[in-house]
PDB file of C-alpha atoms and ligand atoms in Angstrom:
ATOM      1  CA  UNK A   1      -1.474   1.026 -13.158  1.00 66.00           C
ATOM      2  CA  UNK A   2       1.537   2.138 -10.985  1.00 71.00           C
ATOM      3  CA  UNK A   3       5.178   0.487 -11.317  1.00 82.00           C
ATOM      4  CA  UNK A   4       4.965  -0.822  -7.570  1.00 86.00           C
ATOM      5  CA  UNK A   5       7.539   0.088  -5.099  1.00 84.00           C
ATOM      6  CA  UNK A   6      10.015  -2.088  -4.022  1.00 82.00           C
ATOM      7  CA  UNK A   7       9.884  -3.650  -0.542  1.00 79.00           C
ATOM      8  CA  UNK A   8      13.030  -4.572   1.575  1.00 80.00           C
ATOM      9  CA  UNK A   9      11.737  -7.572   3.192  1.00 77.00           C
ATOM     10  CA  UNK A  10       8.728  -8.602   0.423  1.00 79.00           C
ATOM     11  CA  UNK A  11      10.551  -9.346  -2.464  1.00 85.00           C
ATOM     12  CA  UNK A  12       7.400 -10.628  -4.298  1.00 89.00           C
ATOM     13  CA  UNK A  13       4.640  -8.812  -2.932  1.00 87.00           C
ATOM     14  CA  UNK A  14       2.266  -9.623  -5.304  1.00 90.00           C
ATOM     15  CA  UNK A  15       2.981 -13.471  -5.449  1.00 91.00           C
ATOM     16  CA  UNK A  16       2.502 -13.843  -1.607  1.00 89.00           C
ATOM     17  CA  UNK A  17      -0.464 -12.088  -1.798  1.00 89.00           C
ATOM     18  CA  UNK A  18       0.345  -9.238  -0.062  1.00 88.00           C
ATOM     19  CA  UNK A  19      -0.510  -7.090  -2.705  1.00 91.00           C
ATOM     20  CA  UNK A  20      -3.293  -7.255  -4.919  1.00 93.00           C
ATOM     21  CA  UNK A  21      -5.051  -5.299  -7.500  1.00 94.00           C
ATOM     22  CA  UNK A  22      -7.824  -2.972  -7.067  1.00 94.00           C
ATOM     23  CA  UNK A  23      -9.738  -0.511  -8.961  1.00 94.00           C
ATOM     24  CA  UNK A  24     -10.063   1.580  -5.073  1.00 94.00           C
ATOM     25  CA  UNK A  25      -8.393   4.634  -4.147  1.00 95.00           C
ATOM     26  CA  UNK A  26      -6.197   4.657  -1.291  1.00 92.00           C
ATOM     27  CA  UNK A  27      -7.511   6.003   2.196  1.00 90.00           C
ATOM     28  CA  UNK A  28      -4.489   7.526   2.887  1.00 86.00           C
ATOM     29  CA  UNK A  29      -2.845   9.390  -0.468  1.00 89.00           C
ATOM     30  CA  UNK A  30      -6.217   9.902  -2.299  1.00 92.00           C
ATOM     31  CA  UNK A  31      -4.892   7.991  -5.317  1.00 92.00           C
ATOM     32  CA  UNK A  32      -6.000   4.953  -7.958  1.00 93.00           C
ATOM     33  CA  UNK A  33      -2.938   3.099  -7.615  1.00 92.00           C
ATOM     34  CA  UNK A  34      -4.275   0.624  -9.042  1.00 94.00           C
ATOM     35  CA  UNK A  35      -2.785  -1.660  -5.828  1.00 94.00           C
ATOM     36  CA  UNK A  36      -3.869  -1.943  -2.569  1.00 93.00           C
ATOM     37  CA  UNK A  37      -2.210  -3.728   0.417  1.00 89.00           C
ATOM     38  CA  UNK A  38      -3.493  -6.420   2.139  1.00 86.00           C
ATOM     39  CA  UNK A  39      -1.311  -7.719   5.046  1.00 74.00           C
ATOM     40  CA  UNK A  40      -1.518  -6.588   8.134  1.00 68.00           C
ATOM     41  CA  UNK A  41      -1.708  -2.666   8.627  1.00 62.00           C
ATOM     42  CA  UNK A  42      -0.171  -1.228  11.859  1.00 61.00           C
ATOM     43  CA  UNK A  43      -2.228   1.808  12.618  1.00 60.00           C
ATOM     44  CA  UNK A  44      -4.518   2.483  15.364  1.00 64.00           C
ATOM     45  CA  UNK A  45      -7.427   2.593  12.681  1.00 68.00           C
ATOM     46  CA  UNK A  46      -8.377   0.124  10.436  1.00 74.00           C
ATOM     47  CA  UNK A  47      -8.641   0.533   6.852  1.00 77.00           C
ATOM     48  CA  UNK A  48      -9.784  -1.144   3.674  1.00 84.00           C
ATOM     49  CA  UNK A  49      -7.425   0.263   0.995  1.00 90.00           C
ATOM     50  CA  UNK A  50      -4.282   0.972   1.547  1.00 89.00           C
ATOM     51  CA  UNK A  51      -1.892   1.243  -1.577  1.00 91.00           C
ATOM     52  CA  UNK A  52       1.497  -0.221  -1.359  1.00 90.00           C
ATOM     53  CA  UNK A  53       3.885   2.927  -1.854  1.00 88.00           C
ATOM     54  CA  UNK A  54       1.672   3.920   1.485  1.00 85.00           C
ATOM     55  CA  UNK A  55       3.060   1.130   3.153  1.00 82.00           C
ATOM     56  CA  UNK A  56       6.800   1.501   1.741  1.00 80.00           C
ATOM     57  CA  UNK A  57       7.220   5.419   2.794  1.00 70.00           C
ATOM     58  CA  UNK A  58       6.993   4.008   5.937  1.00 56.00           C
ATOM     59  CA  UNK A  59       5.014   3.279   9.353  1.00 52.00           C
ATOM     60  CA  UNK A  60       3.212   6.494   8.859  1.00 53.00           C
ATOM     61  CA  UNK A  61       1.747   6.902   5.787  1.00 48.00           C
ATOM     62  CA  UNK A  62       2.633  10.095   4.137  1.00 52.00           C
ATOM     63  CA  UNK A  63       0.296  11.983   1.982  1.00 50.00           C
ATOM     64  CA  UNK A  64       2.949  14.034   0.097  1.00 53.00           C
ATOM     65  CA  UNK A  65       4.674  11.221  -2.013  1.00 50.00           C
ATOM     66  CA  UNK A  66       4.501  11.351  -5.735  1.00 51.00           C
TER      67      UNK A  66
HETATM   68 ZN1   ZN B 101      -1.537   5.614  -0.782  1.00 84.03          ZN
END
């Protein structure tokens, strides 16, 4: 399991539930983070696993971060 990212304005991810743990790979970087993300995703599609460094690079998730 991945050191998660740090997020500007979710200081404790985890303990308000907007992360949570998951054995899934992400939809968008291919990965087993280990973490998905579980608030609200803006994207025109909907998806189920979205991990949180994903979420940090930015609105549009990147595929290209390590
Ligand atoms: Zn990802």
């Amino acid at each position: 399991m991945s050191e998660l990212p740090v997020f500007r304005y979710h200081p404790d991810p985890v303990g308000t539930g907007s992360i949570e743990a998951t054995e899934d790979t992400c939809e968008f970087c291919d990965l087993p983070r280990g973490w998905r993300y579980t608030a609200n995703i803006y994207a025109e599609e909907e998806f189920e696993t979205v991990c949180p460094w994903c979420i940090a690079d930015g609105p549009s998730p990147c595929t290209t971060h390590p």
